[in-house]
Coordinates of C-alpha atoms in Angstrom, one line a residue:
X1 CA -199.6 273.1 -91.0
X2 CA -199.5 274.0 -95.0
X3 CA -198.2 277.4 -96.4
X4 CA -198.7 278.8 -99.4
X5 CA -195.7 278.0 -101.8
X6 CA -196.6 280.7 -103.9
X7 CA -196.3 283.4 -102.1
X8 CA -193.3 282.1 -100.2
X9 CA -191.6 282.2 -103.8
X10 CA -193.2 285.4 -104.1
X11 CA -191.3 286.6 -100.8
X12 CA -188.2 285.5 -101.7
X13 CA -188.1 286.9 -105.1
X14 CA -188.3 290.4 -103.6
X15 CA -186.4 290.3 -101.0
X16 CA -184.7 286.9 -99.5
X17 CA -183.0 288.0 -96.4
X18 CA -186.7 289.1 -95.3
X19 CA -188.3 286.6 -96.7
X20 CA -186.2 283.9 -95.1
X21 CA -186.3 285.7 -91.4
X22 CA -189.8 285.9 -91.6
X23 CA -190.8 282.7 -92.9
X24 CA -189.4 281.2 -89.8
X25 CA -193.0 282.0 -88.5
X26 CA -194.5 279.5 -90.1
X27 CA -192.6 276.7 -88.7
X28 CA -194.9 276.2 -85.5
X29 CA -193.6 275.4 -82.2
X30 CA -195.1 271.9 -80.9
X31 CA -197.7 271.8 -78.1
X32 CA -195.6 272.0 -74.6
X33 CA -196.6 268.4 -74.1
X34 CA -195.6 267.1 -76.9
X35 CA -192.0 269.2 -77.0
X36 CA -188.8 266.9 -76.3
X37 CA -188.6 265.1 -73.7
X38 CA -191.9 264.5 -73.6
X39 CA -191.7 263.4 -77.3
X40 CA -189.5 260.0 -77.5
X41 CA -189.0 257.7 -80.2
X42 CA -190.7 254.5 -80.1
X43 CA -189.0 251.8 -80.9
X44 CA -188.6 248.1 -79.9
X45 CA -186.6 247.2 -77.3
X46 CA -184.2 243.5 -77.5
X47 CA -183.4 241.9 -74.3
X48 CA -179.3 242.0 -73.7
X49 CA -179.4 238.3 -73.5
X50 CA -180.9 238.4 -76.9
X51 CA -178.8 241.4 -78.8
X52 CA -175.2 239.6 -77.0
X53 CA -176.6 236.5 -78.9
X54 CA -177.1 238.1 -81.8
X55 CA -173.5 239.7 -82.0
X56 CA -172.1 236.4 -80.7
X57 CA -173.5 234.9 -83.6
X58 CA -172.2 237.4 -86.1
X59 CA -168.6 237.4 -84.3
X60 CA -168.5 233.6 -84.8
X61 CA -169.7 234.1 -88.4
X62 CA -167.0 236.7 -89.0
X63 CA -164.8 234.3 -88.2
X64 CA -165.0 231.7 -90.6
X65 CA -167.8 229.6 -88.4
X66 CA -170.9 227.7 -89.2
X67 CA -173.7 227.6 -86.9
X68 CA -174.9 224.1 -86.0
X69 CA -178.3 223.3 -83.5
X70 CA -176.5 220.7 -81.3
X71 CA -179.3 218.1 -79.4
X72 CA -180.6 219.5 -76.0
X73 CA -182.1 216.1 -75.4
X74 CA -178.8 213.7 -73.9
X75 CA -179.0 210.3 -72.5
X76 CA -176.9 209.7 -70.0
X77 CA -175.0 206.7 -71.6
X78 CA -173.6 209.8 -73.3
X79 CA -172.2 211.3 -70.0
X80 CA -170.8 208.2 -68.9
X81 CA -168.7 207.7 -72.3
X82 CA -167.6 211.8 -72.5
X83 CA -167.0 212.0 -69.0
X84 CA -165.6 208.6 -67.7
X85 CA -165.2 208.5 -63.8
X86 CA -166.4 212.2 -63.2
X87 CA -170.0 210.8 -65.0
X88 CA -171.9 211.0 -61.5
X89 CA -170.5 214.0 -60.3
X90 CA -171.6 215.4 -63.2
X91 CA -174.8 214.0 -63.8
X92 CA -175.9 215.3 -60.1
X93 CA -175.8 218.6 -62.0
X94 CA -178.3 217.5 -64.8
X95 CA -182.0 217.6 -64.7
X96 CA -183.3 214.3 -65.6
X97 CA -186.7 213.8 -67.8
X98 CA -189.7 211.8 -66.4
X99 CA -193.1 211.5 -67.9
X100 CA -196.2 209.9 -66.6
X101 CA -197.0 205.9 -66.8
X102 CA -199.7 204.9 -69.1
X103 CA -202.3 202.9 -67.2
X104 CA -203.9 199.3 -68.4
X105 CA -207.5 200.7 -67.7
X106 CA -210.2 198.1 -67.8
X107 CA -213.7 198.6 -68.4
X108 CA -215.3 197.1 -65.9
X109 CA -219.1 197.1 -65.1
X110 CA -218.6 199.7 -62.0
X111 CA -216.8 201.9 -64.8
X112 CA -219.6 201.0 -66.8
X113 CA -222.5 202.2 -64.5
X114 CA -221.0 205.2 -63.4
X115 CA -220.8 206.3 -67.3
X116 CA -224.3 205.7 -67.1
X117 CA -225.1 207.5 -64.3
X118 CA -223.7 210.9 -66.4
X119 CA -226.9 210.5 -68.5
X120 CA -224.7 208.1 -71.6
X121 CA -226.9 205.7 -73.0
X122 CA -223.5 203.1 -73.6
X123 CA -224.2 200.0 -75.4
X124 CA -222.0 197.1 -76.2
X125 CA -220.5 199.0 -79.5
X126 CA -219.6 202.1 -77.6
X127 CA -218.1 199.8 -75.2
X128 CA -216.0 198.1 -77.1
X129 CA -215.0 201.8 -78.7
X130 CA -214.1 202.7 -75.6
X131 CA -212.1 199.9 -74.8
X132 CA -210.2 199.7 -78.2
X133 CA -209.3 203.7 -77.0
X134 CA -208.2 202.7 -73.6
X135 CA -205.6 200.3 -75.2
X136 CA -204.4 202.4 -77.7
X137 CA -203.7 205.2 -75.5
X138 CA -201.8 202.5 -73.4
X139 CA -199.6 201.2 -76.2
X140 CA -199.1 205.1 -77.0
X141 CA -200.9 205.1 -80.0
X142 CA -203.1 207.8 -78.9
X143 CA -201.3 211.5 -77.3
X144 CA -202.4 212.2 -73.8
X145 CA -203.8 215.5 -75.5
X146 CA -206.4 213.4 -77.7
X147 CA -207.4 210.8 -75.1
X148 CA -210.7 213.0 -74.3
X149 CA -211.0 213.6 -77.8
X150 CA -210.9 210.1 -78.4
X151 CA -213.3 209.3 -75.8
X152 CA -215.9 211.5 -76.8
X153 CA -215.9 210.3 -79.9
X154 CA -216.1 206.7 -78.7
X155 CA -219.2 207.6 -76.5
X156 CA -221.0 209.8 -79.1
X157 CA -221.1 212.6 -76.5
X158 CA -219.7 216.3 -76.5
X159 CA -215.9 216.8 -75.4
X160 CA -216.9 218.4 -72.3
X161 CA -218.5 215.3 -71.6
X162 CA -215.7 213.2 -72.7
X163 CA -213.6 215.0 -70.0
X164 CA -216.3 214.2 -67.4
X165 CA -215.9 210.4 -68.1
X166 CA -212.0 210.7 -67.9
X167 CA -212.3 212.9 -64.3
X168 CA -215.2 210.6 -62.7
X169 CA -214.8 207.2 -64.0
X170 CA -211.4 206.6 -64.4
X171 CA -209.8 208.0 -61.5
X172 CA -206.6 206.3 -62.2
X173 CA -205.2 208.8 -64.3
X174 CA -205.0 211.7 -61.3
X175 CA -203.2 209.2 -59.3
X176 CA -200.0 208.6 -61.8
X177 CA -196.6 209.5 -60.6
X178 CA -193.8 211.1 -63.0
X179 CA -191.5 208.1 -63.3
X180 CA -187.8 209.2 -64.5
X181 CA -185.9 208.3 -67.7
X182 CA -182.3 207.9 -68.4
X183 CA -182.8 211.3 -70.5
X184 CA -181.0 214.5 -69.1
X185 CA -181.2 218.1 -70.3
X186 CA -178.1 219.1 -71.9
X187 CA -176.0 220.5 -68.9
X188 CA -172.8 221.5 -71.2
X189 CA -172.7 222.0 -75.1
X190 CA -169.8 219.5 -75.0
X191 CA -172.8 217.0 -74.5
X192 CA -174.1 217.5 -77.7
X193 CA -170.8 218.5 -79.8
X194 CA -169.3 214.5 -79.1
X195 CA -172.6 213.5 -80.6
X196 CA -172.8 216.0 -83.6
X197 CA -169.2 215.5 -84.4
X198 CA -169.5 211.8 -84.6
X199 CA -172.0 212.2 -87.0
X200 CA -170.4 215.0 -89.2
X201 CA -167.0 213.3 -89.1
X202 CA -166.7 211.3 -91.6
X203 CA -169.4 213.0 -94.0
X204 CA -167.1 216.5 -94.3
X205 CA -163.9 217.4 -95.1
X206 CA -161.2 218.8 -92.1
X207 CA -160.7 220.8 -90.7
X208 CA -164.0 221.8 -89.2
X209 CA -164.9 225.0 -87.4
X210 CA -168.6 225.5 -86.0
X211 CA -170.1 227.0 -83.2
X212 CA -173.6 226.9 -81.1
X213 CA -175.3 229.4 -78.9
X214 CA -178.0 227.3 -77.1
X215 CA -179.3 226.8 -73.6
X216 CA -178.0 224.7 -71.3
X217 CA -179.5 223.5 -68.0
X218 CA -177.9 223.0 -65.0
X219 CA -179.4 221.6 -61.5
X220 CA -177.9 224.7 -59.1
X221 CA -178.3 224.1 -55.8
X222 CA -179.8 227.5 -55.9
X223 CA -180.0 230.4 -57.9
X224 CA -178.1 233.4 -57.0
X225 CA -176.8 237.1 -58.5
X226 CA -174.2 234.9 -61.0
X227 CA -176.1 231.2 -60.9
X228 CA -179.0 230.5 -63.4
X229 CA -180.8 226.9 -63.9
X230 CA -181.1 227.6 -67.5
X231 CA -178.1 229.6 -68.9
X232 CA -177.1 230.2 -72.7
X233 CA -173.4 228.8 -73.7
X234 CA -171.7 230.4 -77.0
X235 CA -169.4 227.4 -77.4
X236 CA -167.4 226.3 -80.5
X237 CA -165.4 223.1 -81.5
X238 CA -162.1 223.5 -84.4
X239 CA -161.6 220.1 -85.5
X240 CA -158.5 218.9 -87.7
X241 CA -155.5 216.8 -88.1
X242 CA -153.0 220.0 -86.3
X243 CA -155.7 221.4 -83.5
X244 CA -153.6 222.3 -79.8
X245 CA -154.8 225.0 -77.7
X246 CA -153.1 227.8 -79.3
X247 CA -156.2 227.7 -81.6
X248 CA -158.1 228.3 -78.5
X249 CA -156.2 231.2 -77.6
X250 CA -157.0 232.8 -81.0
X251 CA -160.6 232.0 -80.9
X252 CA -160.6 233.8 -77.5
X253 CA -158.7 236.6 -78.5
X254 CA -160.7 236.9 -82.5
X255 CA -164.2 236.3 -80.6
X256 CA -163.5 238.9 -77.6
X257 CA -161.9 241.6 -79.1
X258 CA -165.4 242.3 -81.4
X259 CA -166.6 242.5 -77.7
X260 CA -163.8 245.7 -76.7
X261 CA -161.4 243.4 -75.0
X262 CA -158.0 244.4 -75.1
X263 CA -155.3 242.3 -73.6
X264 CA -155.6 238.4 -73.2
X265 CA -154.0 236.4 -70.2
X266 CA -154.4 232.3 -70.5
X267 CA -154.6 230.8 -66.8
X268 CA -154.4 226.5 -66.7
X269 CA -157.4 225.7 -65.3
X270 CA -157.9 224.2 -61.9
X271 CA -161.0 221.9 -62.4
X272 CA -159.5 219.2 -64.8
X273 CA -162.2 218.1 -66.6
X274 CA -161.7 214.7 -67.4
X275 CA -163.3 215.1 -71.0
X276 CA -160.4 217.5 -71.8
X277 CA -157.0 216.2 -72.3
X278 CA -154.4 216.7 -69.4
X279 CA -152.9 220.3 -69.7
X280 CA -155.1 221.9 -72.0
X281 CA -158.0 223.2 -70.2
X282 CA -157.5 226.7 -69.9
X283 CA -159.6 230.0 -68.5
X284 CA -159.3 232.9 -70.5
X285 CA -159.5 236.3 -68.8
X286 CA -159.9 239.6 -70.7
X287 CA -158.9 243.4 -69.7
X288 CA -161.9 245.9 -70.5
X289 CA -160.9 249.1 -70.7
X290 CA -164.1 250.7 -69.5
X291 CA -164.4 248.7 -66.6
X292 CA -160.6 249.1 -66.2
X293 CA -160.3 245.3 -65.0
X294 CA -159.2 241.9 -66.2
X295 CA -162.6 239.5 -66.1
X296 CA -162.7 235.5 -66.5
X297 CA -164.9 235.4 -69.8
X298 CA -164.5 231.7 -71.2
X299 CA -162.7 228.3 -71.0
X300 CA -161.3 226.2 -73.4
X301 CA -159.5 222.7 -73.8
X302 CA -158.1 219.6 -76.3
X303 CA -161.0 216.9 -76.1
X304 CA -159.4 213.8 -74.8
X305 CA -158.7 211.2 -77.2
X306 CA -160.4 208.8 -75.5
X307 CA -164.0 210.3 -75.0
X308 CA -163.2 211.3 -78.6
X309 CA -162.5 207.2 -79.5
X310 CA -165.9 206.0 -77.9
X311 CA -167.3 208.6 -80.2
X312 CA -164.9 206.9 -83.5
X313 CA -163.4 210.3 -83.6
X314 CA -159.7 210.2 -84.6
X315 CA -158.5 213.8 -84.3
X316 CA -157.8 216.2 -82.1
X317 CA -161.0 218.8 -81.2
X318 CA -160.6 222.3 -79.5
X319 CA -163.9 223.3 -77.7
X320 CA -164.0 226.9 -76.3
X321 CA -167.1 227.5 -74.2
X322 CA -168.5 231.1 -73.1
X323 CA -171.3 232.1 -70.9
X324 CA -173.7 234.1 -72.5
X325 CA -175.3 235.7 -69.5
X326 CA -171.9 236.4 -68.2
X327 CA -170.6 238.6 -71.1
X328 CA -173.9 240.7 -71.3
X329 CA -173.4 241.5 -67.8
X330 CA -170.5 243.0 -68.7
X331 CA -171.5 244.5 -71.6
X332 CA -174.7 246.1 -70.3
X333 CA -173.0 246.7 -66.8
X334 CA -175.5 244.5 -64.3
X335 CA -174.3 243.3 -61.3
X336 CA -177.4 240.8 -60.4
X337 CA -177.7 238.0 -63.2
X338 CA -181.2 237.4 -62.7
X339 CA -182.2 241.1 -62.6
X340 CA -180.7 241.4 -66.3
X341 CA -182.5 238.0 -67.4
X342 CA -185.9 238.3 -65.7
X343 CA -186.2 242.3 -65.3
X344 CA -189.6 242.0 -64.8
X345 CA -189.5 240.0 -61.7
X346 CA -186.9 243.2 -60.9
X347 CA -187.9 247.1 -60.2
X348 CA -187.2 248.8 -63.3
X349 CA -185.0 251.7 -62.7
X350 CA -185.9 254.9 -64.7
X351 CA -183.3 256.3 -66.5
X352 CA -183.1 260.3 -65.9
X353 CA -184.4 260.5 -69.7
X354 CA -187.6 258.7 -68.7
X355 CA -188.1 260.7 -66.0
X356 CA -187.7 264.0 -67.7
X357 CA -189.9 262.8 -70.4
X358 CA -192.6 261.7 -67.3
X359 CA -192.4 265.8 -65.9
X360 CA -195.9 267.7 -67.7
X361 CA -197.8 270.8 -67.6
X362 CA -201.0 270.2 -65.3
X363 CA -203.5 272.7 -66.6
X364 CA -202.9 273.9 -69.9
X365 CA -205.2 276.4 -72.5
X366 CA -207.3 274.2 -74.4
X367 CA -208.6 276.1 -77.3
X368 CA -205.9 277.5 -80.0
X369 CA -205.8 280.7 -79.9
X370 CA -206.0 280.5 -76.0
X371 CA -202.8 278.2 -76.3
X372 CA -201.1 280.6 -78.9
X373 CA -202.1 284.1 -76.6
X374 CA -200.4 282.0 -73.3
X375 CA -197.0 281.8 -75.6
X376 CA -197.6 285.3 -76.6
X377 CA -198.1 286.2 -72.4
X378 CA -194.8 284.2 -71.4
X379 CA -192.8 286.3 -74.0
X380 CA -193.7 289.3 -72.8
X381 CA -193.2 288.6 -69.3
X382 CA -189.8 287.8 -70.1
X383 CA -189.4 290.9 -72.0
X384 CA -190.2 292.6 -69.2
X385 CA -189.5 290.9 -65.9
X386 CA -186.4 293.1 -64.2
X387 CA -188.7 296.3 -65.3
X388 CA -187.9 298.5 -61.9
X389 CA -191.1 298.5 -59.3
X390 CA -193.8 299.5 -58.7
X391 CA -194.8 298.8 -61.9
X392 CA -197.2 296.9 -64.2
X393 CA -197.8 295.8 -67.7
X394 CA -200.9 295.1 -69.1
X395 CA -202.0 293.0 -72.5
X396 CA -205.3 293.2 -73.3
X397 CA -207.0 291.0 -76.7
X398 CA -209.9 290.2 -78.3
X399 CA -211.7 286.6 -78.8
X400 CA -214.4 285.3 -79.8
X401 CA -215.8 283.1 -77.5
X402 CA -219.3 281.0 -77.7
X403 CA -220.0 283.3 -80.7
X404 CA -219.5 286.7 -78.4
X405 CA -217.0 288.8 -78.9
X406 CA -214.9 288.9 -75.3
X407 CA -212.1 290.9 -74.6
X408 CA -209.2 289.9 -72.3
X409 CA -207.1 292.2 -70.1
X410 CA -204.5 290.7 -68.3
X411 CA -202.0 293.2 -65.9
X412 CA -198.7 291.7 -64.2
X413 CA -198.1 293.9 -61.3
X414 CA -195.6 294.3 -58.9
X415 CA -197.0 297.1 -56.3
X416 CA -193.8 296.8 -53.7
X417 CA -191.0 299.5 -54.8
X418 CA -187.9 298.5 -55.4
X419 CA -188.5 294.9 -56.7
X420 CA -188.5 294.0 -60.6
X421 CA -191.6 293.2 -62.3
X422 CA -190.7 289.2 -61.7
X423 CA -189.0 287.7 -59.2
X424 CA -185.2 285.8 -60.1
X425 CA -186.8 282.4 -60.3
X426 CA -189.3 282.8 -63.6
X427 CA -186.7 281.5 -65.9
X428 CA -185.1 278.6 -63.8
X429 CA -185.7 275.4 -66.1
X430 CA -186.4 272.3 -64.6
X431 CA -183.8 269.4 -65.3
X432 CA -183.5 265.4 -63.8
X433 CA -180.0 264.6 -62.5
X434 CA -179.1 260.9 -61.0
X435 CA -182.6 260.5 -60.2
X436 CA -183.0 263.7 -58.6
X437 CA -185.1 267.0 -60.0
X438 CA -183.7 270.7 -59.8
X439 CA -184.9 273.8 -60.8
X440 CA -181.8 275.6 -62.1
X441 CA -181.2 279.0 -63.3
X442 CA -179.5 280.7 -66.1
X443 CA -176.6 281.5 -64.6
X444 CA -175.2 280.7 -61.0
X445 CA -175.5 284.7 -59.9
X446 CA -176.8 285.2 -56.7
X447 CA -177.3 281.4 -55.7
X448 CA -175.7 280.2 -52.5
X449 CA -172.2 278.8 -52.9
X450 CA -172.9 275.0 -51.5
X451 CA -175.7 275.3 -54.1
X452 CA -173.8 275.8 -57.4
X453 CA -171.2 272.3 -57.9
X454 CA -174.3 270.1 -57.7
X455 CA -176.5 272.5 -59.8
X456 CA -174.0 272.9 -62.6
X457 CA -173.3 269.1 -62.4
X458 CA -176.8 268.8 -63.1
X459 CA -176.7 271.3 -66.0
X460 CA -173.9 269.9 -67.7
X461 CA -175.1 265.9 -67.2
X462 CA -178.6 266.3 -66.5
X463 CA -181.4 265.9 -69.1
X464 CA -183.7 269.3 -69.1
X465 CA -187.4 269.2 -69.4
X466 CA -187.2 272.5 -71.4
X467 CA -190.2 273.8 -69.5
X468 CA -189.5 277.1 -67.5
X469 CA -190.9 278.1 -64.6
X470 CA -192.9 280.7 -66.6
X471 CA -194.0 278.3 -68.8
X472 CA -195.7 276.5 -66.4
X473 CA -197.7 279.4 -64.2
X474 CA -198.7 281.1 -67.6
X475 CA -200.4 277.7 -68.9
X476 CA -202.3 277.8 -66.0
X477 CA -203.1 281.5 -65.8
X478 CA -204.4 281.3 -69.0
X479 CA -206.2 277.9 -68.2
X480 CA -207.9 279.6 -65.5
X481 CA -209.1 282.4 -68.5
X482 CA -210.7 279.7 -69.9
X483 CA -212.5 278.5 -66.9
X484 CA -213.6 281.7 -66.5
X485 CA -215.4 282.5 -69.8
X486 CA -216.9 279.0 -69.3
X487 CA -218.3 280.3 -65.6
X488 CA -219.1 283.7 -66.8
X489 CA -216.7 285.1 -64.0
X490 CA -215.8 288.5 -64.9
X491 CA -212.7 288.8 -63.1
X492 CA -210.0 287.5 -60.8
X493 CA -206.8 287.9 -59.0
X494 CA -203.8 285.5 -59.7
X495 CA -200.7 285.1 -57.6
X496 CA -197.5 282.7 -57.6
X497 CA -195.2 284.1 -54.7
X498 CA -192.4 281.5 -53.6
X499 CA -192.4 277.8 -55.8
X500 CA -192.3 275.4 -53.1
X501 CA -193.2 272.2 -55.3
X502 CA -193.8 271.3 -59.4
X503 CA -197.7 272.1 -58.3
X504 CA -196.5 275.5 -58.0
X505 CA -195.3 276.0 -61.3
X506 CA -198.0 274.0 -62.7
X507 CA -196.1 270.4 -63.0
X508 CA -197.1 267.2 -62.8
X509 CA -195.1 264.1 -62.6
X510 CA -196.1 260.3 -63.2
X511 CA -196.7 258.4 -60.3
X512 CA -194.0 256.0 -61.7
X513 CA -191.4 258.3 -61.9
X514 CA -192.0 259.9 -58.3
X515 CA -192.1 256.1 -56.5
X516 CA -188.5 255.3 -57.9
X517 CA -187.5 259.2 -56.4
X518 CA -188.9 258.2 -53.0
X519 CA -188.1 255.0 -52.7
X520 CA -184.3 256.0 -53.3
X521 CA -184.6 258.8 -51.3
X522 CA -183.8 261.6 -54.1
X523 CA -184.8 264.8 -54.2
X524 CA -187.3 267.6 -56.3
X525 CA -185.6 270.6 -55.3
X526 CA -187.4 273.8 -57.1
X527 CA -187.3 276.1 -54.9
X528 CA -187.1 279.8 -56.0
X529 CA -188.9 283.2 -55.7
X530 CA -191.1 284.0 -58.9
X531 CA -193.1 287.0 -57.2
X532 CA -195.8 287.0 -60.5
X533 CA -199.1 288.9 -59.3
X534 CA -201.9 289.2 -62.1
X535 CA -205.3 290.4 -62.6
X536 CA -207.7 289.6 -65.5
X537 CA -210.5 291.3 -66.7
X538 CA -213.0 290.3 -68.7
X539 CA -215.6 292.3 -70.7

């Protein structure tokens, strides 16, 4: 809403204590639905495979790196001269490219007829069109995408028609077989830093530092919580004349400590790799603090001079590799790698946040000044709840309604002596703890012992609705006002003895947010006594 400037100035020019206490009226309060939680910010959301990229990439960079694209595409010649005798063994972990055989399709007179018999009119120029297509898709002059282009265009006809002739009269091409290459997708980065560096090698000066955060794909016999086919590496070569693995040890140790890591322990590694150099392939694990434990997080090694000479590379290279996936688990604290990568093949979990934020009020005033007088109604229940019974209070206002003038009386009652106007529960707020929901009080006075450690864990860590159990039943009592002006009911009796449920207090919850709390078996626990009784009158 606007004010009026003026007469704020005016206000304050009198008398500014008074003016600034009572200004405070004109900052609204928002709807109840639209009060935090309910109100989130919206905002984008990066995968952690992504953002762990993304500081990857800016740790490297910190660090005196360049980024280089190293090919994904590898024959397996390459293999053989990085890998030497442990070539097969690691080949059976690459995926190997095939494509599909072009055919040498004729055009015979069968062909011929059954064109015909698709309603073409072919002569001996569309003919020999169509033949001159058929033989330049076979010598690959022509993409398998364009063939039915091409053919419609040969026969004069519309491409729906062309692909009718490819389906009908040349039933060759849906018998082809995938035939295999020697091409393999890159399985390490190594694979494509012997064939970068051999190029860059003599073209720039030493020493060379450069990293590459790519994919890599590797043929797993199957894919399990800490096994992908298609993983990301963050790997880096340091090239020069006086490279040993005590570089690799302070690449670990730079790289990892942007990540939190704290100590360093360097561990030969058993596996041996044959494209590092004896002695130098070496596991790094890391101490993490927060996860109070020391972690395997990378490997590095000394390229061996020979795999290095078949690539006419005459200086020592230090390659330190490190599973992207891996680090973001431990970043983002996931203990199933494919729930992290593919989370929507994976039950979302709702954080208690998301939850609170998915807690409304059902039935709530519609009109204004319906809205405003149910604010008004909840304040002075409060005002007045531990009044001694029997005893009532009664508000009674005047709308206009349809163009009449209506008047509104409204009486909280509580006929049974010695009670308070309001039972102990009106002001318990409702909060999500761990997945659970409470209704918890102001202070722990007169709730039951076992009760309180869970419900003041829940205070102190839990994320609060800020929605009252009086907030809720008033909304609805005053709803109900509403419906009655619209039905011409003249008056009715409204009760809320003992909350059972979030119905009771006029709550609703997404059906998102209430499947994850039964399927984990937590709890909505708002139990209380509220004891509000009312009667409304309307004239």
């Amino acid at each position: 809403m606007r004010f009026d400037i003026k007469k704020v100035l005016e206000l304050a020019e009198k008398d500014f204590e008074t003016a600034w206490r009572e200004t405070r009226a004109l900052i609204k309060d928002k709807h109840i639905d639209n009060k935090y939680p309910r109100l989130k910010p919206v905002y984008g959301k990066p995968h952690p495979v992504m953002e762990t990229i993304e500081r990857l990439r800016q740790a490297y960079l910190r660090m005196g790196f360049e980024e280089m694209i190293n090919p994904v595409i590898v024959d397996e010649m390459e293999i053989y001269k990085q890998f030497g005798p442990e070539a097969m063994a690691v080949l059976d972990r690459c995926f190997y490219l095939a494509g599909l055989p072009r055919p040498d399709v004729g055009l015979g007179n069968e062909k011929v007829e059954i064109i015909k018999n698709l309603g073409i009119d072919i002569d001996e120029e569309k003919k020999e069109r169509l033949r001159e297509v058929l033989h330049l898709y076979k010598k690959g002059a022509i993409d398998g995408d364009d063939l039915v282009f091409e053919i419609a265009k040969a026969l004069n006809v519309s491409n729906e028609m062309g692909l009718k002739v490819l389906e009908t009269a040349f039933p060759e091409f849906k018998d082809l077989k995938p035939e295999s290459t020697t091409l393999t997708l890159r399985s390490h980065m190594t694979s494509g830093w012997f064939i970068t560096l051999s190029s860059l090698i003599k073209k720039r000066k030493l020493p060379l530092k450069l990293f590459s955060i790519d994919r890599c794909f590797r043929r797993e016999q199957r894919e399990d919580r800490s096994h992908l086919m298609s993983y990301h590496s963050a790997s880096c070569v340091v090239v020069g004349e006086d490279v040993s693995v005590d570089d690799g040890k302070v690449v670990a140790e730079g790289l990892l400590a942007q990540f939190g890591f704290t100590k360093f322990k360097f561990k030969p590694d058993e596996k041996k790799s044959k494209y590092y150099t004896p002695e130098t392939q070496t596991e790094v694990y890391a101490y993490h603090p927060k996860l109070g434990e020391w972690i395997e997080v990378a490997t590095f090694g000394v390229y061996s001079p020979i795999a290095l000479a078949k690539y006419n590379i005459d200086v020592p290279v230090m390659n330190l590799g490190l599973g992207v996936e891996r680090l973001a688990m431990i970043i983002y604290g996931y203990e199933d790698v494919r729930a992290m990568v593919y989370p929507q093949f994976y039950e979302y979990r709702l954080s208690d946040r998301d939850i609170a934020g998915m807690i409304r009020v059902d039935k709530v005033p519609i009109l204004d000044e319906f809205y405003n007088f149910a604010n008004e109604l909840i304040d002075i229940c409060i005002a007045n709840k531990d009044k001694e019974s029997p005893c009532s209070v009664e508000v009674k206002r005047e709308f206009n309604f349809n163009g009449e003038r209506r008047v509104i009386k409204v009486e909280i009652f509580e006929n049974e002596p010695n009670k308070k106007l309001l039972g102990p529960s009106v002001l318990n707020e409702v909060y999500v703890y761990d997945g659970n929901i409470y209704g918890i009080p102001p202070t722990f006075e007169g709730v039951k012992e076992q009760y309180i450690p869970i419900l003041k864990k829940a205070k102190e860590e839990g994320v609060s609705t800020n929605i009252r159990y009086i907030d809720g039943i008033i909304y609805k009592l005053v709803a109900k006002i509403e419906e009655a002006l619209v039905s011409n009911v003249d008056e009715f009796k409204f009760r809320v003895p003992i909350v059972r449920s979030l119905s009771d207090i006029n709550l609703k919850i997404d059906e998102l947010a209430l499947k994850q709390i039964m399927g984990e078996n937590k709890v909505i626990d708002v139990r209380g006594p509220v004891f509000l009784n009312a009667k409304v009158e309307i004239k």
